[in-house]
């Protein structure tokens, strides 16, 4: 074995860091894959109400959102509007929206679809009640009143 | 072979730093906001106007009017006491004739228990603010959650959320279902 060079002449051998970039890139890829980017841009103002008894929404891929609030831009007026996907909608559009969302999901997952109502805290209940009625008609029974976890108990 | 040795190696030690910067950039920009909320199940739509006959003593009426005021069982209510009122109503510890009936049922893992037939009926006006509605929903949820916790501690020694066995959770759910009915919309406080 005398053919191999003796390299350990200078104290501690250096650990090769050549694979470090790869490790970090794998981490990066993992993050990019696992996080879902929010694809809808809000066009209504939504300040969520606070509650203490909130539950986490599991399976984000199976959640469809309905946003309710005042338009962010003044040119659309100040009346409370509904936002589905990227545009303003009316109560009549909700059934169609639910049907489209349902078709987009796997058949096995359809019964787990939750509709999350993200409504501004100053919304009147009238519009929320209308939405609820439409959801009932459309057969989307699992709903979630989106609210932030209150930071401090009352 | 000898020539390859002479090729200058590109120094890749800064590669890690570049990758780390990218990673940190992603971590900062991606908002890991967890969606939270109060989950409810809507009843299926009723085709005709069949009135389900509920015994009046089984119903705990909570009304929220357009001025965000509470009417609980015909009396002016208060958010602070709503939770406890709901609990006393549902559990009916004194077997009051005006509070809901209880039915002896046999439930797996728990055995014979009295299951309350009480239902909370939550009605709101079209003018009620969403914030108030959520507050009321929150208090009602808290009442049911506390009752579940109490039962779970009594039967299994841990709180409901810490029960790991789904069968135990189901047993608790069977005894204390979240009986909150979001009633058919109607205009209260207004002439129809």
Short mmCIF file of C-alpha atoms in Angstrom, two decimals:
data_model
loop_
_atom_site.label_atom_id
_atom_site.label_comp_id
_atom_site.label_asym_id
_atom_site.label_seq_id
_atom_site.Cartn_x
_atom_site.Cartn_y
_atom_site.Cartn_z
CA UNK A 1 0.00 0.00 0.00
CA UNK A 2 2.87 2.25 -0.02
CA UNK A 3 1.78 3.50 -3.40
CA UNK A 4 -0.81 5.87 -1.96
CA UNK A 5 0.35 9.27 -1.00
CA UNK A 6 0.26 10.18 2.59
CA UNK A 7 -1.79 13.35 2.72
CA UNK A 8 -2.52 13.64 6.40
CA UNK A 9 0.50 15.69 6.95
CA UNK A 10 -1.28 18.91 7.91
CA UNK A 11 -3.29 18.30 11.08
CA UNK A 12 -7.08 17.95 10.75
CA UNK A 13 -8.34 16.77 7.38
CA UNK A 14 -10.81 19.15 5.70
CA UNK A 15 -14.39 18.01 5.37
CA UNK A 16 -15.52 18.27 1.81
CA UNK A 17 -18.29 20.86 1.49
CA UNK A 18 -18.87 20.15 -2.16
CA UNK A 19 -22.20 18.46 -1.48
CA UNK A 20 -23.52 21.30 0.66
CA UNK A 21 -25.02 23.25 -2.25
CA UNK A 22 -26.85 20.13 -3.34
CA UNK A 23 -28.30 19.62 0.10
CA UNK A 24 -29.49 23.19 0.22
CA UNK A 25 -30.95 22.94 -3.27
CA UNK A 26 -32.90 19.87 -2.22
CA UNK A 27 -34.25 21.84 0.75
CA UNK A 28 -35.15 24.67 -1.59
CA UNK A 29 -36.93 22.34 -3.99
CA UNK A 30 -38.82 20.78 -1.12
CA UNK A 31 -40.05 24.18 0.00
CA UNK A 32 -41.03 25.22 -3.49
CA UNK A 33 -43.04 22.06 -4.02
CA UNK A 34 -44.71 21.89 -0.64
CA UNK A 35 -45.87 25.48 -0.36
CA UNK A 36 -48.86 26.45 -2.34
CA UNK A 37 -48.71 29.93 -3.68
CA UNK A 38 -51.86 31.93 -3.36
CA UNK A 39 -53.06 32.32 -6.89
CA UNK A 40 -55.98 34.63 -6.29
CA UNK A 41 -55.36 38.28 -5.78
CA UNK A 42 -57.77 39.88 -3.44
CA UNK A 43 -59.95 42.57 -4.92
CA UNK A 44 -62.13 42.94 -1.87
CA UNK A 45 -61.09 44.09 1.55
CA UNK A 46 -61.12 41.18 3.98
CA UNK A 47 -60.31 41.76 7.60
CA UNK A 48 -61.12 38.50 9.27
CA UNK A 49 -63.01 38.41 12.56
CA UNK A 50 -61.33 36.89 15.58
CA UNK A 51 -62.38 33.82 17.46
CA UNK A 52 -60.87 31.58 20.08
CA UNK A 53 -62.35 28.22 19.10
CA UNK A 54 -60.85 28.00 15.66
CA UNK A 55 -59.85 24.83 13.91
CA UNK A 56 -57.17 24.47 11.33
CA UNK A 57 -58.27 23.83 7.80
CA UNK A 58 -56.77 20.55 6.78
CA UNK A 59 -56.06 19.65 3.18
CA UNK A 60 -55.79 23.01 1.57
CA UNK A 61 -56.21 21.56 -1.90
CA UNK A 62 -59.77 20.65 -1.00
CA UNK A 63 -60.80 24.10 0.12
CA UNK A 64 -62.47 26.63 -2.09
CA UNK A 65 -62.72 30.19 -0.99
CA UNK A 66 -65.45 32.76 -1.20
CA UNK A 67 -64.36 36.27 -0.34
CA UNK A 68 -66.86 38.84 0.83
CA UNK A 69 -66.10 42.47 1.48
CA UNK A 70 -65.93 45.97 0.15
CA UNK A 71 -64.02 46.45 -3.10
CA UNK A 72 -60.46 47.57 -2.57
CA UNK A 73 -60.62 50.13 -5.35
CA UNK A 74 -63.03 52.99 -4.92
CA UNK A 75 -64.05 52.87 -8.55
CA UNK A 76 -66.11 49.78 -7.82
CA UNK A 77 -68.12 51.51 -5.14
CA UNK A 78 -68.37 50.75 -1.48
CA UNK A 79 -71.08 48.15 -1.50
CA UNK A 80 -70.12 44.72 -0.18
CA UNK A 81 -69.31 42.39 -3.04
CA UNK A 82 -68.50 38.73 -3.47
CA UNK A 83 -65.26 37.61 -5.02
CA UNK A 84 -64.93 34.19 -6.62
CA UNK A 85 -61.56 33.32 -8.09
CA UNK A 86 -60.27 36.58 -9.50
CA UNK A 87 -63.41 38.51 -10.19
CA UNK A 88 -66.51 39.98 -8.71
CA UNK A 89 -69.49 37.71 -8.69
CA UNK A 90 -73.10 37.72 -7.71
CA UNK A 91 -75.11 35.37 -5.57
CA UNK A 92 -76.33 33.61 -8.71
CA UNK A 93 -72.77 32.62 -9.68
CA UNK A 94 -72.14 30.59 -6.55
CA UNK A 95 -73.85 27.39 -7.62
CA UNK A 96 -71.84 27.36 -10.82
CA UNK A 97 -68.66 28.08 -8.87
CA UNK A 98 -69.30 25.14 -6.56
CA UNK A 99 -69.94 22.86 -9.53
CA UNK A 100 -66.70 23.92 -11.22
CA UNK A 101 -64.74 23.46 -8.01
CA UNK A 102 -66.24 20.04 -7.55
CA UNK A 103 -65.41 18.92 -11.07
CA UNK A 104 -61.83 20.00 -10.58
CA UNK A 105 -61.34 17.57 -7.72
CA UNK A 106 -60.84 13.87 -7.65
CA UNK A 107 -64.02 11.91 -7.33
CA UNK A 108 -62.88 10.27 -4.12
CA UNK A 109 -62.14 13.64 -2.56
CA UNK A 110 -65.36 15.39 -3.48
CA UNK A 111 -67.14 14.75 -0.26
CA UNK A 112 -64.36 16.39 1.70
CA UNK A 113 -64.54 19.70 -0.12
CA UNK A 114 -64.89 22.55 2.30
CA UNK A 115 -66.05 25.99 1.35
CA UNK A 116 -64.35 28.66 3.35
CA UNK A 117 -66.19 31.93 3.67
CA UNK A 118 -63.71 34.71 4.12
CA UNK A 119 -65.86 37.65 4.98
CA UNK A 120 -64.88 41.04 6.27
CA UNK A 121 -65.84 41.60 9.85
CA UNK A 122 -68.05 44.55 8.99
CA UNK A 123 -70.12 42.55 6.54
CA UNK A 124 -73.82 42.37 7.22
CA UNK A 125 -75.17 38.88 7.69
CA UNK A 126 -77.68 39.27 4.87
CA UNK A 127 -75.18 38.55 2.15
CA UNK A 128 -73.61 35.73 4.15
CA UNK A 129 -77.04 34.17 4.64
CA UNK A 130 -77.66 34.37 0.90
CA UNK A 131 -74.35 32.65 0.25
CA UNK A 132 -75.20 29.95 2.76
CA UNK A 133 -78.54 29.34 1.08
CA UNK A 134 -76.87 29.02 -2.31
CA UNK A 135 -74.29 26.62 -0.91
CA UNK A 136 -77.04 24.49 0.52
CA UNK A 137 -78.74 24.37 -2.84
CA UNK A 138 -75.46 23.49 -4.52
CA UNK A 139 -74.83 20.71 -2.04
CA UNK A 140 -71.71 22.17 -0.47
CA UNK A 141 -72.57 21.55 3.14
CA UNK A 142 -69.18 21.74 4.76
CA UNK A 143 -68.41 25.35 5.37
CA UNK A 144 -65.87 27.24 7.38
CA UNK A 145 -66.27 30.72 8.72
CA UNK A 146 -62.73 31.87 8.30
CA UNK A 147 -61.50 33.69 11.37
CA UNK A 148 -58.18 34.42 12.92
CA UNK A 149 -57.17 32.88 16.18
CA UNK A 150 -57.56 35.49 18.83
CA UNK A 151 -54.19 36.31 20.26
CA UNK A 152 -55.43 36.85 23.75
CA UNK A 153 -58.19 35.12 25.62
CA UNK A 154 -60.95 37.39 26.79
CA UNK B 1 -4.59 12.03 -16.98
CA UNK B 2 -1.95 14.43 -16.23
CA UNK B 3 -3.65 17.18 -18.24
CA UNK B 4 -6.88 16.97 -16.27
CA UNK B 5 -5.05 17.82 -13.15
CA UNK B 6 -4.06 21.09 -14.63
CA UNK B 7 -7.65 22.23 -15.32
CA UNK B 8 -8.37 24.90 -12.75
CA UNK B 9 -11.31 23.95 -10.55
CA UNK B 10 -14.02 26.55 -10.17
CA UNK B 11 -14.37 27.47 -6.57
CA UNK B 12 -17.80 26.17 -5.61
CA UNK B 13 -17.70 27.11 -1.97
CA UNK B 14 -19.89 30.17 -2.53
CA UNK B 15 -22.54 28.02 -4.16
CA UNK B 16 -23.83 27.04 -0.76
CA UNK B 17 -24.20 30.66 0.20
CA UNK B 18 -26.10 31.45 -2.97
CA UNK B 19 -28.44 28.53 -2.36
CA UNK B 20 -28.93 29.59 1.24
CA UNK B 21 -29.84 33.09 0.12
CA UNK B 22 -32.43 31.65 -2.27
CA UNK B 23 -33.78 29.48 0.50
CA UNK B 24 -34.09 32.38 2.88
CA UNK B 25 -35.75 34.47 0.20
CA UNK B 26 -38.38 31.75 -0.24
CA UNK B 27 -38.90 31.34 3.47
CA UNK B 28 -39.52 35.04 3.86
CA UNK B 29 -41.79 35.55 0.87
CA UNK B 30 -43.94 32.48 1.24
CA UNK B 31 -46.52 33.29 3.83
CA UNK B 32 -47.20 30.15 5.72
CA UNK B 33 -50.54 31.44 6.86
CA UNK B 34 -52.56 28.60 8.21
CA UNK B 35 -56.20 28.99 7.42
CA UNK B 36 -58.27 28.75 10.53
CA UNK B 37 -61.93 29.13 11.14
CA UNK B 38 -65.08 27.81 12.70
CA UNK B 39 -66.31 24.76 10.83
CA UNK B 40 -70.00 24.16 10.45
CA UNK B 41 -72.15 21.78 8.56
CA UNK B 42 -75.12 23.19 6.71
CA UNK B 43 -78.35 21.25 6.65
CA UNK B 44 -79.53 19.98 3.28
CA UNK B 45 -82.15 22.19 1.68
CA UNK B 46 -85.76 21.53 2.59
CA UNK B 47 -87.93 20.99 -0.42
CA UNK B 48 -91.31 21.80 1.00
CA UNK B 49 -92.33 23.74 4.03
CA UNK B 50 -92.51 20.79 6.31
CA UNK B 51 -92.17 22.05 9.81
CA UNK B 52 -90.10 19.71 11.89
CA UNK B 53 -91.88 19.45 15.15
CA UNK B 54 -89.44 20.03 17.90
CA UNK B 55 -90.50 20.02 21.45
CA UNK B 56 -90.18 23.59 22.63
CA UNK B 57 -88.22 22.56 25.71
CA UNK B 58 -85.53 21.07 23.49
CA UNK B 59 -84.78 24.29 21.71
CA UNK B 60 -82.45 26.95 22.98
CA UNK B 61 -83.24 30.04 21.01
CA UNK B 62 -80.53 32.56 20.36
CA UNK B 63 -81.47 35.58 18.32
CA UNK B 64 -79.13 38.30 17.16
CA UNK B 65 -80.82 41.41 15.87
CA UNK B 66 -79.61 44.07 13.50
CA UNK B 67 -78.27 46.15 16.38
CA UNK B 68 -76.11 43.18 17.40
CA UNK B 69 -78.15 42.57 20.53
CA UNK B 70 -78.83 39.11 21.85
CA UNK B 71 -82.12 37.56 22.78
CA UNK B 72 -81.61 34.27 24.55
CA UNK B 73 -84.71 32.20 25.29
CA UNK B 74 -86.93 35.27 25.13
CA UNK B 75 -84.77 37.32 27.48
CA UNK B 76 -82.10 39.83 26.74
CA UNK B 77 -78.83 37.98 26.62
CA UNK B 78 -75.21 38.76 27.02
CA UNK B 79 -72.15 37.35 25.30
CA UNK B 80 -70.34 36.81 28.58
CA UNK B 81 -73.00 34.50 30.00
CA UNK B 82 -74.02 32.79 26.78
CA UNK B 83 -71.52 29.97 27.12
CA UNK B 84 -72.62 28.96 30.59
CA UNK B 85 -76.27 29.31 29.72
CA UNK B 86 -75.78 27.02 26.77
CA UNK B 87 -74.04 24.47 28.95
CA UNK B 88 -76.74 24.44 31.62
CA UNK B 89 -79.35 24.19 28.94
CA UNK B 90 -77.76 21.32 27.13
CA UNK B 91 -76.72 19.27 30.12
CA UNK B 92 -79.84 19.99 32.17
CA UNK B 93 -78.16 18.95 35.42
CA UNK B 94 -81.27 19.43 37.57
CA UNK B 95 -83.62 17.56 35.22
CA UNK B 96 -85.73 20.67 34.90
CA UNK B 97 -88.97 20.13 32.99
CA UNK B 98 -88.31 23.25 30.94
CA UNK B 99 -84.90 22.12 29.82
CA UNK B 100 -84.30 19.43 27.22
CA UNK B 101 -85.21 15.80 27.58
CA UNK B 102 -82.52 13.24 28.00
CA UNK B 103 -82.48 9.79 26.60
CA UNK B 104 -80.58 6.86 28.04
CA UNK B 105 -78.33 5.47 25.38
CA UNK B 106 -75.65 2.88 25.28
CA UNK B 107 -72.49 4.11 23.67
CA UNK B 108 -69.41 2.09 23.02
CA UNK B 109 -66.47 2.74 25.35
CA UNK B 110 -68.60 4.90 27.60
CA UNK B 111 -71.56 2.74 28.47
CA UNK B 112 -74.97 3.97 29.49
CA UNK B 113 -75.24 7.74 29.39
CA UNK B 114 -77.99 10.26 29.15
CA UNK B 115 -77.82 12.01 25.80
CA UNK B 116 -79.43 15.40 25.69
CA UNK B 117 -81.88 16.16 22.95
CA UNK B 118 -81.22 19.86 23.13
CA UNK B 119 -80.59 21.91 20.04
CA UNK B 120 -79.31 25.45 19.88
CA UNK B 121 -81.19 27.44 17.31
CA UNK B 122 -79.24 30.44 16.16
CA UNK B 123 -81.13 33.05 14.24
CA UNK B 124 -79.82 36.27 12.90
CA UNK B 125 -81.12 39.31 11.12
CA UNK B 126 -79.91 40.37 7.71
CA UNK B 127 -78.47 43.42 9.37
CA UNK B 128 -76.44 41.59 12.00
CA UNK B 129 -72.74 42.23 11.63
CA UNK B 130 -70.57 39.29 10.69
CA UNK B 131 -68.22 39.98 13.56
CA UNK B 132 -71.01 39.65 16.10
CA UNK B 133 -72.26 36.49 14.43
CA UNK B 134 -68.82 34.93 14.65
CA UNK B 135 -68.57 35.96 18.30
CA UNK B 136 -71.84 34.21 19.07
CA UNK B 137 -70.80 31.15 17.09
CA UNK B 138 -67.52 31.19 18.97
CA UNK B 139 -69.24 31.24 22.36
CA UNK B 140 -71.54 28.40 21.35
CA UNK B 141 -68.61 26.35 20.07
CA UNK B 142 -66.78 27.05 23.30
CA UNK B 143 -69.74 25.71 25.29
CA UNK B 144 -69.80 22.46 23.35
CA UNK B 145 -66.04 22.15 23.41
CA UNK B 146 -66.00 22.55 27.18
CA UNK B 147 -68.70 19.98 27.64
CA UNK B 148 -66.73 17.56 25.48
CA UNK B 149 -63.59 18.27 27.44
CA UNK B 150 -65.36 17.66 30.73
CA UNK B 151 -66.78 14.38 29.55
CA UNK B 152 -63.48 13.27 28.08
CA UNK B 153 -61.64 14.06 31.31
CA UNK B 154 -64.27 12.20 33.30
CA UNK B 155 -64.29 9.11 31.11
CA UNK B 156 -60.80 8.89 29.67
CA UNK B 157 -58.73 11.23 31.81
CA UNK B 158 -57.62 13.52 28.99
CA UNK B 159 -59.14 16.46 27.18
CA UNK B 160 -61.11 15.88 24.02
CA UNK B 161 -58.49 17.32 21.71
CA UNK B 162 -55.82 15.11 23.24
CA UNK B 163 -57.71 11.91 22.63
CA UNK B 164 -55.64 9.90 20.24
CA UNK B 165 -58.05 7.09 19.65
CA UNK B 166 -60.63 8.06 17.01
CA UNK B 167 -63.10 5.60 18.51
CA UNK B 168 -63.00 7.51 21.78
CA UNK B 169 -63.51 10.79 19.96
CA UNK B 170 -66.50 9.34 18.19
CA UNK B 171 -67.92 8.17 21.47
CA UNK B 172 -67.68 11.67 22.89
CA UNK B 173 -69.18 13.10 19.74
CA UNK B 174 -72.10 10.71 20.07
CA UNK B 175 -72.84 11.93 23.58
CA UNK B 176 -72.29 15.62 22.83
CA UNK B 177 -72.95 16.40 19.21
CA UNK B 178 -72.47 19.98 18.15
CA UNK B 179 -76.16 20.68 18.00
CA UNK B 180 -76.18 24.16 16.59
CA UNK B 181 -78.81 24.83 14.02
CA UNK B 182 -78.38 27.84 11.84
CA UNK B 183 -82.01 28.38 11.22
CA UNK B 184 -83.70 29.26 7.99
CA UNK B 185 -83.20 32.93 7.33
CA UNK B 186 -85.95 35.22 8.35
CA UNK B 187 -86.18 38.86 9.06
CA UNK B 188 -86.52 39.30 12.73
CA UNK B 189 -87.38 42.66 14.09
CA UNK B 190 -88.89 43.65 10.80
CA UNK B 191 -92.35 43.28 9.46
CA UNK B 192 -92.48 40.56 6.87
#
